[in-house]
Coordinates of C-alpha atoms and ligand atoms in Angstrom, one line a residue:
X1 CA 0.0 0.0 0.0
X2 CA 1.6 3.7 -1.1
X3 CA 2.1 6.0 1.9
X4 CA -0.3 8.4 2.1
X5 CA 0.1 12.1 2.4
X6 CA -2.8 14.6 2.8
X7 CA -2.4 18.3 2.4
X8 CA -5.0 20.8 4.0
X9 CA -5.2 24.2 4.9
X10 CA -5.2 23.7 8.4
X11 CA -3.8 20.6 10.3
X12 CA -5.6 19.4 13.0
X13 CA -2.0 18.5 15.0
X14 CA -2.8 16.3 17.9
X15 CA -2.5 18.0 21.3
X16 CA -1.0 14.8 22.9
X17 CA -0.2 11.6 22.0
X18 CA -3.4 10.2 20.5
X19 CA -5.7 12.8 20.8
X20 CA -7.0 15.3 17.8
X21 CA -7.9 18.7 19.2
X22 CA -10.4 19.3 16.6
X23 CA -11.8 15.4 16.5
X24 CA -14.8 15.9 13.8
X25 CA -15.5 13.2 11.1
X26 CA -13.4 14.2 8.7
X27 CA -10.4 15.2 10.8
X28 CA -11.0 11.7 12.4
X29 CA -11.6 10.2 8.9
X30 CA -8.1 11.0 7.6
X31 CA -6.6 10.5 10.4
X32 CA -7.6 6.8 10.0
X33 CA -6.7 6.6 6.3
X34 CA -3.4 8.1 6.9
X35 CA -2.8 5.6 9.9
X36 CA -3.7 2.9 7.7
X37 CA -1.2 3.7 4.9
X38 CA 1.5 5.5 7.3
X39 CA 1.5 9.0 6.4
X40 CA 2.3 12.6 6.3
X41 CA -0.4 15.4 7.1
X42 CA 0.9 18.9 5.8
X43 CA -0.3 22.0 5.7
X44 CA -1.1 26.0 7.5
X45 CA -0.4 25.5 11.3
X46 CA -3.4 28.4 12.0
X47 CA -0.7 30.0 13.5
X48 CA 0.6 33.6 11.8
X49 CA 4.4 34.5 12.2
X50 CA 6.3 37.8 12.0
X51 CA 8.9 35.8 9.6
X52 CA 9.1 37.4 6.0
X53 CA 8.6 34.5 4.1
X54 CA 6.9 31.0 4.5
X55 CA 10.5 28.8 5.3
X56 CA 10.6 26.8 7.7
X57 CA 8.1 23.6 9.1
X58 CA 7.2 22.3 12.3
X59 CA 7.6 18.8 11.8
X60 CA 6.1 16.1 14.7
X61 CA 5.4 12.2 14.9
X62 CA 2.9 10.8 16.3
X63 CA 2.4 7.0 15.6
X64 CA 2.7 6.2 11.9
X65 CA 2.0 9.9 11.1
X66 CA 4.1 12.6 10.3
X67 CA 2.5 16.3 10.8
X68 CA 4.4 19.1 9.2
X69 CA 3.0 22.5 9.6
X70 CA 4.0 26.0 8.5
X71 CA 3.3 29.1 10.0
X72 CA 2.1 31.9 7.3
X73 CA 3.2 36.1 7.8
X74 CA 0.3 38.4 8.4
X75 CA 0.7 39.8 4.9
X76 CA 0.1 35.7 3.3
X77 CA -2.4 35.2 5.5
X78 CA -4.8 38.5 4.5
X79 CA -4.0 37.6 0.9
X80 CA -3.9 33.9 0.3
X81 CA -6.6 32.9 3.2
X82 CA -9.1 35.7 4.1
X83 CA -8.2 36.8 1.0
X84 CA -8.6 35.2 -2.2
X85 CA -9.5 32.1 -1.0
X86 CA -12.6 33.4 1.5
X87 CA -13.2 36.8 -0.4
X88 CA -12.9 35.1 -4.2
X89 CA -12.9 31.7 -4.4
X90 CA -15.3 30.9 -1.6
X91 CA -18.2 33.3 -2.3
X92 CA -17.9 32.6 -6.2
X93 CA -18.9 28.6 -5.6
X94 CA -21.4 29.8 -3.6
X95 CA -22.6 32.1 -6.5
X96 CA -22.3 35.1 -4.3
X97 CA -20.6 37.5 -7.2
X98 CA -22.2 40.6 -5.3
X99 CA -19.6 39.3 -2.0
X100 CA -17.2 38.3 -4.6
X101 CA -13.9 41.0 -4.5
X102 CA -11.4 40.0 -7.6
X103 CA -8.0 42.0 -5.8
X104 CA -5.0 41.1 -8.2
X105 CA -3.1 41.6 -4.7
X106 CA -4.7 38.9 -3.1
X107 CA -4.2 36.6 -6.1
X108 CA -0.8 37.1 -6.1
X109 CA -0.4 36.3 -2.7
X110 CA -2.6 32.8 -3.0
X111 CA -0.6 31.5 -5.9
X112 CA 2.7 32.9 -4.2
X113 CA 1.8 30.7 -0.5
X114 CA 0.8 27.7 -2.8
X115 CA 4.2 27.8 -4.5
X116 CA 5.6 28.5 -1.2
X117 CA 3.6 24.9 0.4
X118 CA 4.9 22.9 -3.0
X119 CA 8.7 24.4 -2.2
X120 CA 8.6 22.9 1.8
X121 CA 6.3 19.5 0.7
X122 CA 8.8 18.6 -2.4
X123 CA 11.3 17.6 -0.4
X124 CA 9.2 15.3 2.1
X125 CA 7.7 13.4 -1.1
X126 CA 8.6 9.7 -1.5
X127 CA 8.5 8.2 -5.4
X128 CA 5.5 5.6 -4.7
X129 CA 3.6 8.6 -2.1
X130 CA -0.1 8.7 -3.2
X131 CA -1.3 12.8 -2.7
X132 CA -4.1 13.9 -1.7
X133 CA -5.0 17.9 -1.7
X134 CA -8.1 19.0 -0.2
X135 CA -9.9 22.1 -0.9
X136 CA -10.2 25.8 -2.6
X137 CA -7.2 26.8 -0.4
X138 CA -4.7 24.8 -2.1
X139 CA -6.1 24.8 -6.0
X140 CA -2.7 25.3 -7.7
X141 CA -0.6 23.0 -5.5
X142 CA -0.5 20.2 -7.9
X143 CA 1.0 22.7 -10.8
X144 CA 3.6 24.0 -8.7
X145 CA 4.9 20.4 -7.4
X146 CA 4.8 19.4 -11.3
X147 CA 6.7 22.4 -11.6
X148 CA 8.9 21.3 -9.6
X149 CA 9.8 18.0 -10.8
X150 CA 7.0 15.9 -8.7
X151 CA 5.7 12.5 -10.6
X152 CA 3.7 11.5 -8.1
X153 CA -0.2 10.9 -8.5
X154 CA -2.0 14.1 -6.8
X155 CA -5.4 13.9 -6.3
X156 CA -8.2 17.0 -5.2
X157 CA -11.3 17.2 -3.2
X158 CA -13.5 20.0 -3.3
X159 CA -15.5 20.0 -0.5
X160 CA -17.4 23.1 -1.2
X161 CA -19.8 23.4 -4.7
X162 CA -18.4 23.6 -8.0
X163 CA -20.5 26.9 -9.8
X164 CA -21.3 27.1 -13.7
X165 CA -19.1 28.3 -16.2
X166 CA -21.0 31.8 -16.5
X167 CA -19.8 31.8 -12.6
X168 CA -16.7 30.9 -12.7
X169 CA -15.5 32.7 -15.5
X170 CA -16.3 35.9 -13.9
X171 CA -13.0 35.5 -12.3
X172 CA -10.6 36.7 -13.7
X173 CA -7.7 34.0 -13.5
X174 CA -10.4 31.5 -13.7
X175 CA -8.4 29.9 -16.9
X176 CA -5.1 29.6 -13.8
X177 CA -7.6 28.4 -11.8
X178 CA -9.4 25.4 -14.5
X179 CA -5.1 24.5 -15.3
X180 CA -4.3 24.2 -11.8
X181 CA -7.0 21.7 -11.3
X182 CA -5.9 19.8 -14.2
X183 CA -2.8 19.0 -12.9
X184 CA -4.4 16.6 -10.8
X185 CA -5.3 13.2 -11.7
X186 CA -8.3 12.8 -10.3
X187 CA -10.9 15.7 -9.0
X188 CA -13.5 14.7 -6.5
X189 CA -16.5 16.7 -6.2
X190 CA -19.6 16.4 -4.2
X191 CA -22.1 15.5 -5.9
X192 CA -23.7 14.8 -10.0
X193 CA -24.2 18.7 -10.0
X194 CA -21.1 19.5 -9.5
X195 CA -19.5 17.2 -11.8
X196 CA -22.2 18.3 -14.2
X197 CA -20.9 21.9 -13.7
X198 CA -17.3 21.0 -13.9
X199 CA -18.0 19.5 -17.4
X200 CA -19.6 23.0 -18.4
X201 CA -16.1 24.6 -17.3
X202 CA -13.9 22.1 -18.6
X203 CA -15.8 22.4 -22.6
X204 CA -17.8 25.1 -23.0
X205 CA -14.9 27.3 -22.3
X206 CA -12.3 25.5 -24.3
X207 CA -9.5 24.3 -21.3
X208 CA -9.8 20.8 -22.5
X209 CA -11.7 17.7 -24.2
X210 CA -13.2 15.5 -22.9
X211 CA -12.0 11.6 -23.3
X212 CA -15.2 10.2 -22.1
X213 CA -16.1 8.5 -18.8
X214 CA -15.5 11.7 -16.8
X215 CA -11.7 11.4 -18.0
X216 CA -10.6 14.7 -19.6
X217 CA -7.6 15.7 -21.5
X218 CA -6.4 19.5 -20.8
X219 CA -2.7 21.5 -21.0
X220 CA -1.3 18.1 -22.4
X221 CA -2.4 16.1 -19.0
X222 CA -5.0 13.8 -18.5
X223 CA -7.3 13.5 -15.2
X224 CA -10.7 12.1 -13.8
X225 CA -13.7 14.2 -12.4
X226 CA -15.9 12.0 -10.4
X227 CA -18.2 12.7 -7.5
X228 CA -17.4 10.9 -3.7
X229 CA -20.4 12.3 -1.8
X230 CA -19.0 12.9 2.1
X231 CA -20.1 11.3 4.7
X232 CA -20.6 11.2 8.4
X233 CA -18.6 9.0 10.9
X234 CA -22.3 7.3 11.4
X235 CA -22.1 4.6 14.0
X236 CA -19.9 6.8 16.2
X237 CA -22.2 9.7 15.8
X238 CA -25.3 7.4 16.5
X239 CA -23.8 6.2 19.5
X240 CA -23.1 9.7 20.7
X241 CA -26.8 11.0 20.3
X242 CA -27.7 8.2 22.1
X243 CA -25.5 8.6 25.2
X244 CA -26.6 12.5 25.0
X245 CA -28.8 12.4 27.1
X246 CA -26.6 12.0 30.3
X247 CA -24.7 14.8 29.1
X248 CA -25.1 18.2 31.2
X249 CA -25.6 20.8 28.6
X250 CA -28.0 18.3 26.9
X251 CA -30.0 17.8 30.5
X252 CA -30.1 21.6 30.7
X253 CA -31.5 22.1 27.8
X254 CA -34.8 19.6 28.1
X255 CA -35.2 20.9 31.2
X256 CA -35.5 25.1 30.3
X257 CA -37.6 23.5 27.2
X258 CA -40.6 22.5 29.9
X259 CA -42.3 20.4 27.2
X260 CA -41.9 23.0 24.1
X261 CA -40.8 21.1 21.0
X262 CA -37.7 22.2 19.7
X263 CA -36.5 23.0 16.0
X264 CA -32.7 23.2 16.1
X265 CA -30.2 24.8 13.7
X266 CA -26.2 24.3 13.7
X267 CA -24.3 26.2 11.4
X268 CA -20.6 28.1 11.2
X269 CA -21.8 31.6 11.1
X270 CA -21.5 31.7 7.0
X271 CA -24.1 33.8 4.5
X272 CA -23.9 30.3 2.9
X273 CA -25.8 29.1 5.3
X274 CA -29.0 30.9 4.7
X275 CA -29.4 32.0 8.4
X276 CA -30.9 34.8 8.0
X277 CA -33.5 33.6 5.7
X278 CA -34.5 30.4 8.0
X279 CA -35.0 32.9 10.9
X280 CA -37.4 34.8 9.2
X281 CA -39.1 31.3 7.8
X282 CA -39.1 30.3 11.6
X283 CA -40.8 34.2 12.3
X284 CA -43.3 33.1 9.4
X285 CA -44.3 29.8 10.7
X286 CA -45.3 31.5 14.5
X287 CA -46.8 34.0 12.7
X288 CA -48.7 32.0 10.8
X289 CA -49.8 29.1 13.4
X290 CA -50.7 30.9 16.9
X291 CA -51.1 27.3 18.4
X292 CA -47.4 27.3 18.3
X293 CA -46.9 30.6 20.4
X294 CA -45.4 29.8 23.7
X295 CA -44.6 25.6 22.4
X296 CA -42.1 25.7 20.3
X297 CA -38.8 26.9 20.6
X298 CA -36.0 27.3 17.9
X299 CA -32.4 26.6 19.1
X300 CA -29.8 28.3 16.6
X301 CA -26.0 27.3 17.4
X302 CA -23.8 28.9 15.6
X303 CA -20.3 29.2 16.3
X304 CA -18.6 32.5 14.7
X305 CA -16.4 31.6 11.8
X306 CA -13.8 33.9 9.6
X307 CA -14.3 36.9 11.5
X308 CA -11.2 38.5 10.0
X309 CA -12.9 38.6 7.4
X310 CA -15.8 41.8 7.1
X311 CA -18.8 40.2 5.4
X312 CA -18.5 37.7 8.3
X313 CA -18.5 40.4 11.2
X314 CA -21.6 42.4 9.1
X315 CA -23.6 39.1 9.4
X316 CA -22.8 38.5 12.9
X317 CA -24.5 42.2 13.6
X318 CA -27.5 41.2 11.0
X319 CA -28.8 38.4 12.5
X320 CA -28.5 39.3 16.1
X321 CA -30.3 42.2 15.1
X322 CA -33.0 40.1 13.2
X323 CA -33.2 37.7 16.0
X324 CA -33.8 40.5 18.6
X325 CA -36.6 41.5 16.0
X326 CA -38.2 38.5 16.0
X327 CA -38.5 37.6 19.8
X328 CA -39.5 40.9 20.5
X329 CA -42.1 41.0 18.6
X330 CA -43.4 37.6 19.4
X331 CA -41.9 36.6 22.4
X332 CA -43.4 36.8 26.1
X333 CA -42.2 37.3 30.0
X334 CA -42.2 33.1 30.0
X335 CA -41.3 32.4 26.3
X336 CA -38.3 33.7 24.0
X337 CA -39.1 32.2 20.4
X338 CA -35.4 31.7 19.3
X339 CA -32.1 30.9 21.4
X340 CA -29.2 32.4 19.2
X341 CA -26.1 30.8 20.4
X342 CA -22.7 32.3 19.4
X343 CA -20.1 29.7 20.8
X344 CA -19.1 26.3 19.6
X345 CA -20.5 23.5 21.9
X346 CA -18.7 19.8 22.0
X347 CA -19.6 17.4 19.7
X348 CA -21.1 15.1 22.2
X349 CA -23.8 17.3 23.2
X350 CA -24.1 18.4 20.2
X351 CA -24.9 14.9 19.0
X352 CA -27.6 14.9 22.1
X353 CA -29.0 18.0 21.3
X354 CA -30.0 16.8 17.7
X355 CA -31.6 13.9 19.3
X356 CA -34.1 16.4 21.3
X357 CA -35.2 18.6 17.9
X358 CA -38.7 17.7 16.8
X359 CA -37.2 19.6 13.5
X360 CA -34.1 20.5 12.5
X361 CA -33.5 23.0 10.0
X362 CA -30.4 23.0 7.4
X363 CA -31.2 25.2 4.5
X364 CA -27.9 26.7 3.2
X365 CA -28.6 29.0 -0.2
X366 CA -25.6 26.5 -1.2
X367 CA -23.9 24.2 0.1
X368 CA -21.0 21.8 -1.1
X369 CA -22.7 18.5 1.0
X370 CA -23.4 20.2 4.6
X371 CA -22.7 17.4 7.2
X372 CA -25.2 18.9 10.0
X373 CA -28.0 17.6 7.5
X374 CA -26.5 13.9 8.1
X375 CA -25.7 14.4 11.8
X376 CA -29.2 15.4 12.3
X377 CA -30.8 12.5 11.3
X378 CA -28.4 10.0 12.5
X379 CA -28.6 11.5 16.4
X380 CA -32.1 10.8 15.6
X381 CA -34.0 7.7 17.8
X382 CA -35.5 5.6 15.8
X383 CA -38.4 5.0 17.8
X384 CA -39.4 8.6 17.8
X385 CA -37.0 10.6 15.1
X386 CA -37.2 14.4 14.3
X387 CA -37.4 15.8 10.7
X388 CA -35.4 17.4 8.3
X389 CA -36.1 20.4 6.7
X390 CA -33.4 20.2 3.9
X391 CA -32.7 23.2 1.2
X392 CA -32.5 21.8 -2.2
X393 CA -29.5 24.2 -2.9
X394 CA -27.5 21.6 -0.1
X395 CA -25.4 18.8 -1.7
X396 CA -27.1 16.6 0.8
X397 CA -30.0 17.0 -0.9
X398 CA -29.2 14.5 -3.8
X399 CA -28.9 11.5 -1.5
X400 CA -31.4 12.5 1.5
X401 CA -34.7 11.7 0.2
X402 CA -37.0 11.5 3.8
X403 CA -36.5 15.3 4.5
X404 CA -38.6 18.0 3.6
X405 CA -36.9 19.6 0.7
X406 CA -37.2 23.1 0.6
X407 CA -36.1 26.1 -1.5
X408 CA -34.7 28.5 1.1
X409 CA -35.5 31.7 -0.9
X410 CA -39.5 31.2 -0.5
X411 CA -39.7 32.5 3.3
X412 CA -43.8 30.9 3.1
X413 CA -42.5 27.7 2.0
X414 CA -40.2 27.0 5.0
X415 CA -42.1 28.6 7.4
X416 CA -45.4 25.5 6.2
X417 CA -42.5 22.9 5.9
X418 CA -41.3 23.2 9.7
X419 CA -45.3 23.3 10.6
X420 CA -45.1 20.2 8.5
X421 CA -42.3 19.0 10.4
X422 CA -43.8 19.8 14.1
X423 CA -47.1 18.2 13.3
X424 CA -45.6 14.8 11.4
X425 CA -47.2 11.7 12.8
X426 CA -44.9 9.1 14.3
X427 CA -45.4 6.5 11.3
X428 CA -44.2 9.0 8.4
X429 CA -40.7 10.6 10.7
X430 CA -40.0 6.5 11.4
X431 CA -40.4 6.0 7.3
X432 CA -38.8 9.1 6.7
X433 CA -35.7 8.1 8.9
X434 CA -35.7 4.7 7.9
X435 CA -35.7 5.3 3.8
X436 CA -32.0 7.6 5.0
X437 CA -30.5 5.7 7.7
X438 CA -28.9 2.7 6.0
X439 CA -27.4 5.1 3.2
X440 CA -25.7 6.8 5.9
X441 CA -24.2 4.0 7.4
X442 CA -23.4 2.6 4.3
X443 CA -21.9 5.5 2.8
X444 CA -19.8 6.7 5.6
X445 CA -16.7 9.1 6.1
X446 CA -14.6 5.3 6.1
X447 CA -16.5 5.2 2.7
X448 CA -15.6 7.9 1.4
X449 CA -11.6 7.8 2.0
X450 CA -11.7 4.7 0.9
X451 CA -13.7 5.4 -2.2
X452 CA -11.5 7.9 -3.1
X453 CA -8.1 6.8 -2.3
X454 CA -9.4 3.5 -4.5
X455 CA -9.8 5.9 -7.2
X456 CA -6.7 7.8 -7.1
X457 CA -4.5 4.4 -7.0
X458 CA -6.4 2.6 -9.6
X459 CA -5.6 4.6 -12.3
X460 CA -1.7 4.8 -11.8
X461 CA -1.0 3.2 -15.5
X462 CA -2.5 6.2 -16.4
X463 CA 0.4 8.5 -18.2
X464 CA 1.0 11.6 -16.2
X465 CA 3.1 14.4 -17.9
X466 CA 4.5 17.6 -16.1
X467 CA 2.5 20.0 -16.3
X468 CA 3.8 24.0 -16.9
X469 CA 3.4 26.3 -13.6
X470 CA 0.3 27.4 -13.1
X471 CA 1.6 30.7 -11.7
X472 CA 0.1 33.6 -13.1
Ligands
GDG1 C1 -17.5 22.3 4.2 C2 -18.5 22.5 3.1 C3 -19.2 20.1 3.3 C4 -20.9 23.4 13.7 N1 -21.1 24.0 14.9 C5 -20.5 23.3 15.8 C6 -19.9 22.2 15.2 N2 -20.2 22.3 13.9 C7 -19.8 21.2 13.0 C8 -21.0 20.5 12.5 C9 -20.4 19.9 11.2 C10 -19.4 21.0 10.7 O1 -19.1 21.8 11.8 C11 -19.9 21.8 9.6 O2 -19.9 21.1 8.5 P1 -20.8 21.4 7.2 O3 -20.7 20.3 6.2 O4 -22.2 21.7 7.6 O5 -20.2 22.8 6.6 P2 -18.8 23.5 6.3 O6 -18.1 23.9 7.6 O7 -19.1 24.7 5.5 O8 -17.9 22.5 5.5 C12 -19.7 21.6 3.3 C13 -18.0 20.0 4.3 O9 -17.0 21.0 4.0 C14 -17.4 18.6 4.3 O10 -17.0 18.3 3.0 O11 -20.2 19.3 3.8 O12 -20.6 21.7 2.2 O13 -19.0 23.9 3.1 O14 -19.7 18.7 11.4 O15 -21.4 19.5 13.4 N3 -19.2 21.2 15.9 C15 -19.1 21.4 17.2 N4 -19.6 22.5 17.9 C16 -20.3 23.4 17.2 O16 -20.8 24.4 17.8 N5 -18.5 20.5 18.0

């Protein structure tokens, strides 16, 4: 089996021997796929460094796996992170072009870091490694370690959604962008749509032809599109959401309900997310059902996220505002209509918490997969399971056919799918979590990795040429 190095933004480093600080599925997922092949883990160390340039790495072992981590200067971290990648790349999938901001700075300085990352990794590569890059941040890494002499084969995941040509090519190094991702040999997306998109890209703008099968030839290389829908480290997750219930945040929080059913909603604070939206859905549905004043209460987690970045701090000041709205206007001395919670809670009780939620609500105005959506249901008991109340803008959406699919833009909609949701008799939640469960387990984070390092091994008689830099 070829060793196995993975290379991501940020680098969940283990605190101590054996133990990931930031233990979600994925993290725990590649953890396990890079224990089972021995491996190296590479990437930003979230730390930022008054250094001049990116040169040196923090290298640790722990097991079978290596973790080498870099710290980035202030300037690479404005341009190449909250930069490009979360001011450009990240609002353009998300077909946000009024959020989008195109600096020439910023570019610069993401193409300049990723060179930097392919300069440190180079030299860690073994002939027979197997790579694997993972998301927007790191789009040209594969050009600049061809650049630099590396054979190996390089794969990509894109976790977030891969937007239409008319999208993409507003940007305007998008043709950098379409060569850096065919360096790789092979491109895992989320989901049909995406590949779908990605074809659209690919032709219609004349970067490359396609060879049939997904294959596609482009700059003189040829690479594989497929899709590897994510998924959730079920069975552990199930196991959690059923031992919530001893756990003290989860105990509180049936307690202050006194009998109200609860509609939950767990999302990084993102305008992906379609927050904002869903709270005024949720303002709707009270509105609309005055049986529900005073016995039903809607718990919104939401943990800040990016908020170096200014259309994140904006948002944070929107929907406090628009929550503060809403339970003032409908709220009572004994009943607040929504709980808007701004810290990040553990994963256990979050796991218990799901388990509580008559309804939970994941309607992002786009989303790559959106994991919450899977967690949701499988915290669920199966004996007396919650609904979802899924936007069809969510990668999830493909695969998870008992939720009530929504579109997230039609506020009346939402607000008569949670009523839906609140009022569903016991037989149609059990067939509605039944017809999604055994997907879930089926197709799970293990899945996935496995799927998708399958892929990337299979096709090594494949020829693989070196590819010109990608650098602007
Ligand atoms: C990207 C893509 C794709 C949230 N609040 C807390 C907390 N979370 C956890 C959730 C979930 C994760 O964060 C969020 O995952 P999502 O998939 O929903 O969204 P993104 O962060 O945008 O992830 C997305 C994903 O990559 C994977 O490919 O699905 O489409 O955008 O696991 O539970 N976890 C804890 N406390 C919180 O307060 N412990």
């Amino acid at each position: 089996m070829a060793r196995l190095i993975v290379v991501s933004n940020r680098v969940p480093v283990p605190t101590t021997k054996g133990s990931t600080a930031a233990a979600g599925g994925l993290a725990v997922a590649l953890e396990a796929a890079l224990k089972a092949h021995g491996g190296l883990w590479f990437g930003w160390s979230g730390k930022t460094s008054s250094e001049r340039e990116i040169e040196w790495l923090e290298i640790r072992d722990f097991g079978n796996i290596t973790y080498a981590v870099a710290d980035l200067n202030r300037r690479d971290v404005d341009e190449y992170y909250a930069g490009f990648a979360n001011r450009a790349l990240w609002p353009l999938c998300h077909y946000r072009l009024d959020l989008t901001d195109f600096s020439r700075k910023d570019m610069a300085g993401y193409f300049r870091v990723n060179r930097s990352f392919a300069r440190l990794l180079a030299p860690l590569i073994r002939p027979t490694d197997l790579i694997w890059v993972h998301d927007y941040h790191l789009i040209p890494l594969a050009s600049e370690l061809r650049h630099i002499g590396v054979k190996n084969r390089i794969g990509y995941f894109h976790h977030i959604p891969w937007p239409p040509a008319d999208v993409l090519s507003t940007l305007p190094v998008h043709d950098t962008i379409m060569r850096g991702v065919a360096a790789y040999d092979l491109v895992g997306l989320q989901t049909d749509y995406d590949v779908e998109n990605f074809a659209g890209c690919m032709i219609r703008e004349g970067f490359g032809k396609s060879l049939g099968d997904n294959w596609y030839e482009s700059y003189g290389h040829r690479f594989q599109v497929g899709a590897f829908p994510i998924g959730l480290d079920t069975e552990v997750f199930e196991k959690m959401a059923e031992e919530g219930s001893k756990n003290p945040i989860v105990k509180r929080t049936a307690q202050s309900l006194n009998d109200r059913d609860l509609v939950i909603g767990v999302d990084r604070l993102d305008y992906s997310k379609g927050i904002g939206q869903r709270i005024e859905a949720f303002s709707r549905f009270i509105e609309m059902s005055p049986s529900a004043k005073g016995k039903v209460t809607f718990l919104q987690i939401t943990p800040k996220s990016r908020s170096e970045v200014p259309e994140y701090a904006d948002m944070q000041k929107e929907i406090a505002e628009l929550t503060g709205r809403v339970n003032g206007q409908f709220g009572d001395v004994d009943w607040v209509p929504i709980r808007y919670v701004n810290k990040t809670i553990s994963r256990a009780a979050l796991a218990g918490l799901y388990r509580l939620g008559r309804a939970g609500l994941v309607t992002p105005l786009r989303d790559g997969m959106n994991l919450v959506a899977k967690e949701f249901v499988a915290a669920q008991d199966p004996e007396n399971p919650g609904v979802l109340v899924l936007s069809r803008f969510a990668g999830a959406a493909r695969e998870m056919d008992g939720a009530l699919i929504v579109n997230p833009y039609d506020t009346e909609a939402t607000a008569n799918a949670i009523g839906r949701a609140i009022s569903m008799p016991i037989e149609a939640r059990r067939e509605r979590y039944n017809s999604m469960m055994p997907k879930l387990r089926e197709h799970d984070v293990a899945a996935w990795c496995r799927d998708y390092l399958d892929a990337l091994s299979r096709e090594s008689d494949q020829p693989l040429e070196t590819m010109r830099s990608a650098a602007p």
